[in-house]
Amino acid sequence: MPLSEFDLIRRYFSDLSVHREDVILGVGDDCALLQPPAGQQLAVSMDTLVEGRHFSPGADANDLGYKCLAVNLSDLAAMGAEPAWATLGLTLPVADEHWLAAFAGGFAALAAAQKVQLVGGDTTRGPLSITVQVHGFVTPGEALRRDGARPGDLVYVSGTLGDAGLALRAGQGLGVADEHLPWLLKRLHRPTPRLALGQRLVGLASAAIDLSDGLGSDLRHICEASGVGAVLELGDLPLSPAVATHVSETGDWTLPLAAGDDYELCFTVPPHRQAEVEGLASRVSCPLTRVGMIERGSKLHAVLPDGQQIGGMPDGYDHFAHT
Amino acid sequence: MPLSEFDLIRRYFSDLSVHREDVILGVGDDCALLQPPAGQQLAVSMDTLVEGRHFSPGADANDLGYKCLAVNLSDLAAMGAEPAWATLGLTLPVADEHWLAAFAGGFAALAAAQKVQLVGGDTTRGPLSITVQVHGFVTPGEALRRDGARPGDLVYVSGTLGDAGLALRAGQGLGVADEHLPWLLKRLHRPTPRLALGQRLVGLASAAIDLSDGLGSDLRHICEASGVGAVLELGDLPLSPAVATHVSETGDWTLPLAAGDDYELCFTVPPHRQAEVEGLASRVSCPLTRVGMIERGSKLHAVLPDGQQIGGMPDGYDHFAHT
């Protein structure tokens, strides 16, 4: 007998081990009932992952369960929010118990680590697609927005750039040294949302965004929202050995600037607070690298390691423009 | 030049005319920032509509925009919540401007009527699928849940049952008198979420659910959550003339009991408060009909108009069991 929808939901998603006191009623009624903390604002973000677009047919279900939550938590990180609740809209071609168990396991692992409770959602039959919404808390007036960057602010990024893009290209046949592959694949399939960093940037960063589309495109969003321009020093971009090798061999900066899927934070900081940022890196176990500066105007440009200016910046991933 | 994702989102969804004061930051940053009212709980619900499953290829985009919000608001209605915010995860095979304008128009019409602001979401390319999450407010302890029905409580439903199911079957070739079709199609494509009713049932109903799967299945959810049984008097079911004709001609009760997509409320009320319910119908401009009673035990059974008991109840729509 096929599993019914209700059996499915109950079996794999009713109990993912996180039980928060602010969840009055979780999965199983018409709505979940949640108690936001007094005086806090709610930060919410929704992201969809579609088979064939964001991941390949046959992708590992445990990785997918992890990643669909991770990319959403990355948005909370970029606002400096503390994560709390998630909902999951899961559309599946078949109700495969092994797949569901693996998917739920990947989701649960990250949810438990970040104390996020799955409180509701919907399971339907159709082409594989996963929509997650996350909900977090921020103190009024303190969220990290895109519109606060000012000329003279320093531009930072966390972690390293272009690793996920290189893993993807390796899967398409680009040669990558074997010793780099496991780590690159982890960067692609199990990105680390920079939640602790985002929360510590509250009161320090003037603007922040998470790098989902690529530094070129995402920094442009900060510039447009803030009404400023920026210069990037490409020689300062933090690159893993594999990406650094690729860039030096090809002279192509697309991976760190536009491949997307980095899920690092890009943020701006007033120059007199530089020392505070640099002290933060060790406390959040994540490198923080200065990669440029905010300027007057509206232009985003880049300087190559040899000092040569380049004009056009490769664009980030855009679901409809690049098809 | 193809529209970019950002252009699409900006053009059709950044400004849908509702601007709530509790939305601190809407579409356009990593997260929306929302200010829940002091002391209230948050009710949230997420529903996905998939092409080929919940609607036919080529379905009217304006209707889809309306319906994807309506089915979610129906969940808020079933909890007695006051609607506030929505998010939209929209997956589209192509970025068709006419389709998007029509879809956004249908969504906006209902959002404006219910003072719901679209605050965020995601637009991606893929097989057509729509996920909406709604957020509303309830006073702590007052939400209408499924688990409060007690033996002796009267079972009510709003509106009429089976209309959407009959419209669907008419589309598949079942003969329906022409004069009924426009109204039946409206019941299928543009259901009315019973928000005013739900809010007035707070403090009066002992349990409530919205009828998305069909009365048989949805009343069973109330029974299971409350640890009770129920009897339905089929002769008392509120049927539109078209559905009444179909049932009397065929003797088949599947449409009102199990066709689903009614988006009416089913609720239970202690017997001494019957007069209050019956006074409510005119104030919410919606018929409220007593259709049965909650009993001890765990059995859900039905009595035909001629007094004959029937055992098994047709099941409601289940996305995975019925394929």
XYZ file of C-alpha atoms in Angstrom:
646
model
C 0.000 0.000 0.000
C 1.421 3.372 -0.849
C 2.229 5.684 2.024
C -0.410 8.368 2.455
C 0.635 12.003 2.519
C -0.205 12.200 6.198
C 1.838 9.132 7.036
C 4.787 10.586 5.149
C 4.682 13.895 6.912
C 4.188 12.320 10.289
C 6.879 9.753 9.894
C 9.709 11.942 8.692
C 8.969 15.491 9.643
C 6.846 15.612 12.787
C 9.777 14.968 15.046
C 13.169 16.235 14.009
C 14.449 16.346 17.598
C 14.455 20.127 18.025
C 11.710 21.271 20.408
C 11.636 24.976 21.086
C 9.564 26.485 23.880
C 8.326 29.248 21.571
C 6.559 26.694 19.333
C 3.045 26.463 20.763
C 1.787 24.099 18.069
C 3.980 22.495 15.403
C 3.225 20.232 12.435
C -0.282 18.768 12.299
C -2.963 21.491 12.442
C -4.088 24.040 9.836
C -1.361 26.403 11.011
C 1.636 26.302 13.293
C 1.357 28.612 16.311
C 4.502 30.492 17.276
C 5.332 32.932 20.066
C 7.750 35.633 18.900
C 9.928 37.074 21.684
C 8.652 40.361 23.118
C 10.050 43.452 21.440
C 11.916 41.598 18.688
C 11.355 41.839 14.963
C 10.924 38.821 12.757
C 13.310 38.231 9.827
C 11.931 35.818 7.205
C 13.377 34.444 3.990
C 12.188 31.865 1.445
C 14.309 30.032 -1.130
C 13.392 27.358 -3.649
C 15.732 24.659 -4.999
C 14.571 23.006 -8.245
C 15.959 19.769 -9.704
C 17.856 20.392 -12.909
C 18.353 24.028 -11.981
C 19.918 24.161 -8.526
C 20.941 20.508 -8.285
C 21.333 17.530 -10.612
C 18.887 14.653 -10.966
C 20.068 11.951 -8.598
C 21.629 14.409 -6.147
C 22.261 12.962 -2.701
C 19.102 13.351 -0.598
C 20.975 13.919 2.663
C 22.943 16.772 1.071
C 19.740 18.270 -0.349
C 18.022 18.185 3.041
C 21.030 19.960 4.533
C 21.485 22.472 1.714
C 17.858 23.612 1.387
C 17.991 24.729 5.020
C 21.570 26.061 4.784
C 20.886 28.464 1.904
C 17.941 29.909 3.815
C 19.870 30.220 7.083
C 22.499 32.075 5.077
C 19.910 34.795 4.442
C 19.228 35.069 8.173
C 22.999 35.275 8.738
C 23.200 38.175 6.278
C 20.641 40.097 8.369
C 22.367 39.295 11.678
C 19.281 37.362 12.816
C 19.039 34.517 15.326
C 17.337 31.533 13.645
C 14.253 29.932 15.191
C 11.714 28.227 12.917
C 11.498 26.672 9.454
C 8.725 25.508 7.139
C 9.216 23.106 4.238
C 7.286 22.799 0.971
C 8.454 19.538 -0.565
C 7.300 18.418 -4.019
C 8.336 14.877 -4.918
C 7.759 12.684 -7.975
C 7.488 9.541 -5.819
C 7.184 8.898 -2.119
C 10.440 6.991 -1.691
C 11.016 6.135 1.949
C 14.793 5.847 1.665
C 15.024 9.205 -0.060
C 12.778 10.819 2.544
C 14.703 9.359 5.458
C 17.989 10.625 4.009
C 16.531 14.055 3.179
C 14.999 14.438 6.635
C 18.311 13.361 8.174
C 20.270 16.045 6.322
C 17.709 18.694 7.255
C 17.624 17.555 10.888
C 21.406 17.612 11.276
C 21.650 21.315 10.468
C 18.374 22.163 12.229
C 19.660 20.585 15.450
C 23.020 22.355 15.188
C 21.281 25.739 14.829
C 18.315 25.025 17.173
C 15.819 25.485 14.349
C 12.468 23.711 14.660
C 10.523 22.567 11.601
C 7.000 23.798 12.370
C 4.996 23.110 9.211
C 4.830 22.901 5.455
C 3.295 20.913 2.656
C 4.180 17.706 0.795
C 2.870 17.241 -2.734
C 3.528 15.089 -5.759
C 5.242 16.651 -8.756
C 8.663 17.441 -10.242
C 11.266 17.525 -7.446
C 11.383 20.971 -5.888
C 12.082 22.175 -2.353
C 10.933 25.473 -0.857
C 12.043 26.410 2.643
C 11.153 29.460 4.678
C 13.169 30.393 7.745
C 12.190 32.735 10.556
C 14.598 34.463 12.933
C 14.720 37.318 15.419
C 16.458 40.683 15.310
C 16.398 43.646 17.667
C 14.480 46.545 16.060
C 16.788 48.867 14.150
C 19.757 46.485 14.335
C 19.293 44.198 11.316
C 22.109 44.213 8.766
C 20.603 45.659 5.606
C 21.945 46.261 2.124
C 21.422 49.995 2.156
C 23.861 51.245 4.786
C 27.215 51.235 2.916
C 28.971 54.646 2.780
C 31.941 55.886 0.711
C 35.175 54.938 2.460
C 33.712 51.800 4.093
C 35.851 48.700 3.708
C 34.414 45.686 1.880
C 34.966 42.271 3.494
C 34.074 38.702 2.635
C 34.092 35.620 4.837
C 35.645 32.270 3.865
C 36.879 31.626 0.349
C 35.184 32.326 -2.991
C 34.500 30.179 -6.029
C 34.859 26.740 -4.417
C 31.286 25.625 -5.131
C 31.571 26.864 -8.703
C 34.776 24.896 -9.197
C 33.156 21.747 -7.778
C 30.291 22.177 -10.231
C 32.674 22.602 -13.166
C 34.706 19.598 -12.056
C 31.485 17.594 -12.298
C 31.121 18.890 -15.871
C 34.597 17.655 -16.801
C 37.005 20.452 -15.802
C 40.223 18.928 -14.487
C 40.734 19.440 -10.743
C 43.440 17.770 -8.655
C 41.998 14.774 -6.792
C 43.169 15.949 -3.386
C 40.960 19.063 -3.623
C 37.749 17.361 -4.701
C 36.241 16.170 -1.396
C 36.556 19.612 0.184
C 35.249 21.396 -2.930
C 32.235 19.080 -3.066
C 31.521 19.772 0.590
C 31.616 23.497 -0.178
C 29.066 22.939 -2.970
C 26.714 20.517 -1.253
C 26.992 21.421 2.427
C 27.703 25.161 2.691
C 28.084 26.594 6.185
C 25.640 29.428 6.908
C 27.655 32.142 8.695
C 25.151 32.698 11.475
C 27.597 33.389 14.320
C 29.442 35.889 12.131
C 26.231 37.658 11.089
C 25.109 38.059 14.689
C 28.478 39.506 15.710
C 28.412 41.982 12.818
C 25.296 43.633 14.275
C 26.320 47.139 15.351
C 29.606 46.845 13.439
C 28.844 46.314 9.725
C 27.154 49.130 7.791
C 25.684 46.702 5.205
C 25.713 42.967 4.500
C 24.500 40.414 1.954
C 25.034 36.696 1.513
C 26.909 35.528 -1.568
C 24.444 33.338 -3.413
C 24.810 34.773 -6.922
C 28.510 35.713 -6.814
C 30.513 38.601 -5.362
C 30.201 40.768 -8.496
C 26.449 40.623 -8.558
C 25.844 40.608 -4.807
C 28.152 43.551 -4.071
C 26.286 45.387 -6.825
C 23.077 44.854 -4.828
C 24.696 46.562 -1.832
C 25.903 49.399 -4.074
C 22.482 49.914 -5.672
C 20.624 49.804 -2.355
C 23.130 52.168 -0.721
C 23.547 54.546 -3.684
C 27.319 54.055 -3.858
C 30.014 52.474 -6.036
C 32.851 50.129 -5.082
C 36.270 48.931 -6.151
C 37.387 45.330 -5.700
C 41.078 44.391 -5.437
C 41.079 41.009 -7.160
C 44.529 40.160 -5.840
C 43.080 40.293 -2.318
C 40.191 37.847 -2.945
C 40.423 34.890 -0.562
C 40.869 31.806 -2.752
C 41.361 28.182 -1.799
C 44.431 26.533 -3.386
C 42.294 24.829 -6.060
C 40.550 28.044 -7.132
C 43.802 30.037 -6.942
C 45.424 27.488 -9.271
C 42.506 27.696 -11.703
C 42.578 31.516 -11.776
C 46.359 31.720 -12.219
C 46.322 29.118 -14.992
C 43.402 30.593 -16.936
C 43.393 34.285 -15.996
C 39.622 33.853 -15.635
C 38.065 35.456 -12.535
C 34.558 34.149 -13.196
C 34.676 31.520 -10.447
C 35.320 33.834 -7.481
C 33.273 36.715 -8.913
C 30.256 35.117 -10.534
C 29.930 31.366 -10.095
C 27.653 31.780 -7.090
C 26.652 29.272 -4.414
C 29.391 30.520 -2.059
C 27.035 31.292 0.857
C 29.675 33.465 2.433
C 28.880 36.938 3.749
C 29.965 40.145 2.047
C 29.808 43.152 4.386
C 30.991 46.718 4.688
C 32.553 48.367 7.729
C 33.524 51.982 8.468
C 37.330 52.265 8.229
C 37.883 53.224 11.870
C 36.440 49.872 12.953
C 38.820 47.739 10.889
C 40.641 46.356 13.932
C 37.381 45.063 15.422
C 36.615 43.064 12.274
C 40.057 41.607 12.163
C 39.742 40.497 15.799
C 36.441 38.824 15.000
C 37.775 36.253 12.530
C 39.280 33.987 15.176
C 36.173 34.174 17.379
C 33.915 32.957 14.550
C 36.411 30.364 13.210
C 36.215 31.828 9.752
C 38.650 33.976 7.758
C 37.478 37.549 7.071
C 39.282 39.255 4.224
C 39.230 42.863 3.095
C 38.649 42.835 -0.664
C 37.841 46.418 -1.580
C 36.332 49.738 -0.675
C 33.062 51.601 -1.113
C 33.335 54.714 -3.288
C 31.167 57.647 -4.303
C 29.194 57.232 -7.506
C 27.502 54.105 -8.740
C 30.265 52.199 -10.537
C 31.474 48.774 -9.492
C 34.949 48.133 -10.877
C 37.878 45.859 -10.191
C 41.660 46.078 -10.128
C 43.705 43.098 -11.290
C 46.693 41.966 -9.196
C 49.037 43.784 -11.647
C 47.222 47.058 -11.028
C 45.299 47.059 -14.303
C 41.682 48.265 -14.019
C 38.958 46.149 -15.566
C 35.658 47.643 -16.588
C 32.803 45.178 -16.853
C 32.322 42.739 -13.986
C 31.046 39.239 -14.739
C 27.446 39.002 -13.632
C 26.220 36.592 -11.009
C 23.860 33.742 -11.496
C 20.439 34.924 -12.626
C 17.735 32.319 -13.001
C 16.020 33.890 -15.961
C 18.650 35.955 -17.775
C 21.100 33.084 -18.260
C 19.316 30.141 -19.763
C 16.917 40.824 -23.927
C 15.329 38.410 -21.487
C 14.020 39.866 -18.267
C 16.395 39.263 -15.398
C 15.092 37.628 -12.245
C 15.514 40.870 -10.374
C 13.584 42.831 -12.968
C 10.768 40.297 -12.808
C 10.465 40.402 -9.072
C 10.688 44.158 -8.948
C 8.222 44.760 -11.712
C 5.408 42.522 -10.589
C 5.811 41.847 -6.919
C 7.550 44.748 -5.211
C 4.438 46.847 -5.104
C 1.100 45.095 -4.803
C -0.624 48.129 -3.280
C -0.912 46.838 0.291
C 1.487 48.646 2.642
C 1.228 47.597 6.252
C 2.866 49.568 9.057
C 4.153 46.366 10.649
C 6.323 45.614 7.583
C 9.665 47.235 8.388
C 11.383 45.972 5.234
C 9.608 44.151 2.396
C 10.836 42.584 -0.851
C 14.446 43.354 -1.815
C 16.888 42.454 0.973
C 18.119 39.068 2.227
C 15.125 38.875 4.551
C 11.907 40.738 5.142
C 11.692 42.424 8.552
C 8.340 42.217 10.299
C 7.034 43.572 13.609
C 4.580 41.145 15.233
C 2.002 42.839 17.498
C 2.899 42.750 21.204
C 1.478 39.771 23.052
C 0.050 38.014 19.993
C 1.010 34.629 18.647
C 1.890 34.032 15.033
C -0.107 31.513 12.962
C 1.712 30.343 9.821
C 0.736 27.993 7.023
C 2.376 26.954 3.744
C 0.688 25.335 0.737
C 2.061 24.332 -2.648
C 0.079 24.180 -5.908
C 1.707 22.109 -8.678
C 0.723 22.170 -12.357
C -0.857 18.896 -13.429
C -1.697 18.087 -9.833
C -3.661 20.996 -8.379
C -4.440 22.765 -11.639
C -4.358 21.979 -15.358
C -1.700 23.100 -17.803
C -2.928 26.351 -19.312
C -4.929 27.320 -16.213
C -5.846 31.007 -16.059
C -2.969 32.922 -14.442
C -5.229 35.447 -12.715
C -7.194 32.622 -11.082
C -3.959 30.911 -10.012
C -2.637 34.094 -8.410
C -5.901 34.411 -6.511
C -6.212 30.752 -5.545
C -2.667 30.198 -4.277
C -3.283 32.932 -1.705
C -6.897 31.878 -1.010
C -6.059 28.290 -0.043
C -3.458 29.565 2.405
C -5.755 32.198 3.889
C -8.280 29.393 4.374
C -5.818 27.799 6.823
C -5.582 31.054 8.763
C -9.391 31.212 8.780
C -9.524 27.708 10.267
C -7.347 28.888 13.185
C -9.369 32.091 13.726
C -6.302 34.169 12.830
C -6.149 37.701 11.425
C -4.061 37.642 8.207
C -1.068 39.941 7.809
C 1.822 38.850 5.572
C 2.523 36.466 2.701
C 5.604 35.108 0.944
C 5.620 33.558 -2.521
C 7.915 30.926 -4.008
C 7.152 30.930 -7.733
C 8.761 28.430 -10.116
C 8.087 29.155 -13.785
C 9.161 27.435 -17.007
C 9.397 30.773 -18.833
C 9.340 34.399 -17.762
C 6.199 35.410 -19.632
C 5.277 38.999 -18.852
C 1.581 38.603 -19.670
C 1.312 35.552 -17.446
C 3.136 37.310 -14.611
C 0.998 40.427 -14.858
C -2.188 38.329 -14.727
C -0.883 36.168 -11.882
C 0.227 39.175 -9.850
C -3.156 40.799 -10.505
C -5.074 37.818 -9.136
C -2.835 37.638 -6.097
C -3.071 41.391 -5.493
C -6.870 41.461 -5.698
C -7.273 39.063 -2.783
C -4.292 40.490 -0.881
C -5.815 43.972 -1.021
C -9.243 42.723 0.068
C -7.714 41.014 3.115
C -4.980 43.616 3.856
C -2.222 41.067 3.297
C 1.185 42.374 2.233
C 3.547 40.282 0.078
C 6.865 40.663 1.911
C 9.247 38.287 0.137
C 9.848 35.031 -1.681
C 11.813 33.539 -4.506
C 11.364 33.272 -8.277
C 13.097 30.419 -10.097
C 12.950 28.633 -13.418
C 11.475 25.146 -13.525
C 8.194 23.228 -13.859
C 5.281 25.500 -12.847
C 4.752 25.354 -9.104
C 3.574 27.903 -6.561
C 4.316 27.841 -2.835
C 2.753 30.470 -0.582
C 3.198 30.983 3.128
C 0.805 33.165 5.081
C 1.302 34.695 8.511
C -1.461 35.880 10.819
C -2.057 36.825 14.438
C -3.992 35.103 17.207
C -4.410 35.893 20.892
C -2.513 33.302 22.982
C -4.754 30.403 23.962
C -7.555 31.422 21.594
C -6.612 29.791 18.288
C -9.127 27.316 16.865
C -7.385 23.966 16.956
C -8.361 20.494 15.806
C -8.084 18.892 19.203
C -10.885 20.496 21.203
C -14.000 18.589 19.997
C -15.950 16.831 22.791
C -18.748 14.228 22.659
C -22.083 15.990 22.231
C -20.604 18.932 20.298
C -22.491 19.810 17.131
C -20.644 19.636 13.804
C -21.147 22.573 11.409
C -19.924 23.467 7.949
C -19.968 26.803 6.143
C -21.159 27.329 2.565
C -21.957 24.373 0.314
C -19.956 21.211 -0.318
C -18.796 19.509 -3.509
C -19.077 22.457 -5.903
C -15.400 22.578 -6.803
C -15.371 18.818 -7.299
C -18.345 19.019 -9.628
C -16.690 21.803 -11.637
C -13.612 19.636 -12.008
C -15.666 16.657 -13.173
C -17.612 18.838 -15.591
C -14.251 19.751 -17.122
C -13.585 16.014 -17.491
C -16.837 15.483 -19.387
C -19.525 14.943 -16.725
C -22.770 16.558 -17.863
C -23.739 19.644 -15.826
C -26.527 22.062 -16.714
C -25.075 25.154 -18.406
C -26.690 27.603 -16.012
C -24.700 26.160 -13.086
C -21.280 26.172 -14.703
C -20.062 29.760 -14.167
C -20.804 29.614 -10.448
C -19.263 26.136 -10.061
C -16.108 27.254 -11.868
C -15.847 30.260 -9.570
C -16.109 27.911 -6.582
C -13.234 25.851 -8.024
C -10.925 28.625 -9.174
C -11.683 31.485 -6.798
C -12.672 30.007 -3.419
C -13.544 32.461 -0.662
C -11.401 32.004 2.452
C -13.772 32.240 5.430
C -11.650 34.656 7.432
C -14.436 36.711 9.020
C -16.185 33.519 10.092
C -13.009 32.028 11.565
C -12.322 35.138 13.635
C -15.882 35.157 14.996
C -15.665 31.489 15.942
C -12.846 32.265 18.397
C -14.224 31.587 21.890
C -17.235 29.787 20.422
C -16.048 26.759 18.409
C -14.354 23.900 20.267
C -12.447 22.769 17.131
C -12.131 23.815 13.489
C -10.475 22.770 10.230
C -10.693 23.993 6.666
C -12.125 21.632 4.064
C -9.326 21.148 1.579
C -9.400 17.349 1.275
C -13.141 16.760 1.748
C -15.476 16.631 4.757
C -14.970 12.889 5.344
C -11.218 13.174 5.600
C -11.051 16.554 7.298
C -13.628 15.735 9.984
C -11.581 12.591 10.616
C -8.591 14.836 11.376
C -10.654 16.628 14.035
C -11.789 13.264 15.460
C -8.260 11.862 15.591
C -6.775 15.009 17.138
C -9.601 15.226 19.695
C -9.848 11.497 20.480
C -13.528 11.282 19.548
C -15.843 9.860 16.881
C -18.605 11.542 14.892
C -21.789 10.890 12.987
C -22.707 12.834 9.845
C -26.338 13.235 8.716
C -25.898 13.199 4.940
C -29.428 14.512 4.378
C -28.384 17.692 6.192
C -25.297 18.431 4.057
C -25.587 21.862 2.435
C -25.563 21.256 -1.326
C -25.907 23.682 -4.187
C -28.665 22.799 -6.703
C -26.141 21.313 -9.149
C -24.503 19.051 -6.558
C -27.891 18.103 -5.064
C -29.051 17.039 -8.534
C -25.909 14.992 -9.090
C -26.230 13.212 -5.729
C -29.947 12.461 -6.157
C -29.418 11.149 -9.681
C -26.408 8.977 -8.887
C -26.753 8.171 -5.177
C -23.033 8.948 -4.997
C -21.942 11.108 -2.036
C -18.307 11.345 -3.105
C -18.550 14.963 -4.263
C -19.677 16.532 -0.970
C -17.695 14.109 1.208
C -14.418 13.589 -0.586
C -13.885 15.676 -3.706
C -11.988 18.327 -1.762
C -11.118 21.906 -2.731
C -14.189 23.266 -0.890
C -12.227 25.681 1.331
C -15.183 25.925 3.668
C -14.781 25.605 7.427
C -15.884 22.583 9.430
C -16.193 23.336 13.152
C -17.647 21.921 16.337
C -19.640 23.811 18.965
C -20.922 22.775 22.416
C -24.700 22.168 22.143
C -25.716 24.959 24.529
C -24.171 27.512 22.158
C -26.156 26.460 19.090
C -28.211 29.676 18.995
C -25.055 31.808 18.845
C -23.819 29.932 15.764
C -27.119 30.232 14.045
C -27.149 34.002 14.676
C -23.665 34.274 13.195
C -24.531 33.129 9.668
C -26.162 36.396 8.643
C -23.339 38.497 10.112
C -20.691 36.684 8.043
C -22.854 36.469 4.882
C -22.356 32.732 4.680
C -24.700 29.825 5.467
C -23.719 27.719 8.478
C -25.291 24.263 8.565
C -25.364 21.664 11.295
C -24.359 18.357 9.678
C -23.689 15.992 12.563
C -22.533 15.413 16.092
C -19.362 14.421 17.919
C -19.588 11.066 19.714
C -17.528 9.019 22.126
C -15.166 6.491 20.591
C -13.157 6.907 17.425
C -15.561 5.941 14.645
C -16.633 8.322 11.917
C -19.869 7.140 10.345
C -22.710 8.549 8.297
C -26.480 8.255 8.107
C -28.180 8.397 4.703
C -31.294 10.568 4.280
C -33.446 7.400 4.554
C -31.941 6.615 7.963
C -29.662 3.835 6.758
C -26.203 3.803 8.365
C -23.192 3.567 6.094
C -19.916 2.245 7.378
C -16.889 3.296 5.359
C -16.582 6.963 4.485
C -15.007 7.952 1.169
C -11.541 9.329 1.824
C -10.461 12.811 0.943
C -7.854 13.814 -1.541
C -4.444 12.477 -0.636
C -1.537 13.525 -2.806
C 0.380 10.291 -2.525
C -2.145 7.564 -1.811
C -4.305 8.293 -4.872
C -2.153 8.446 -7.948
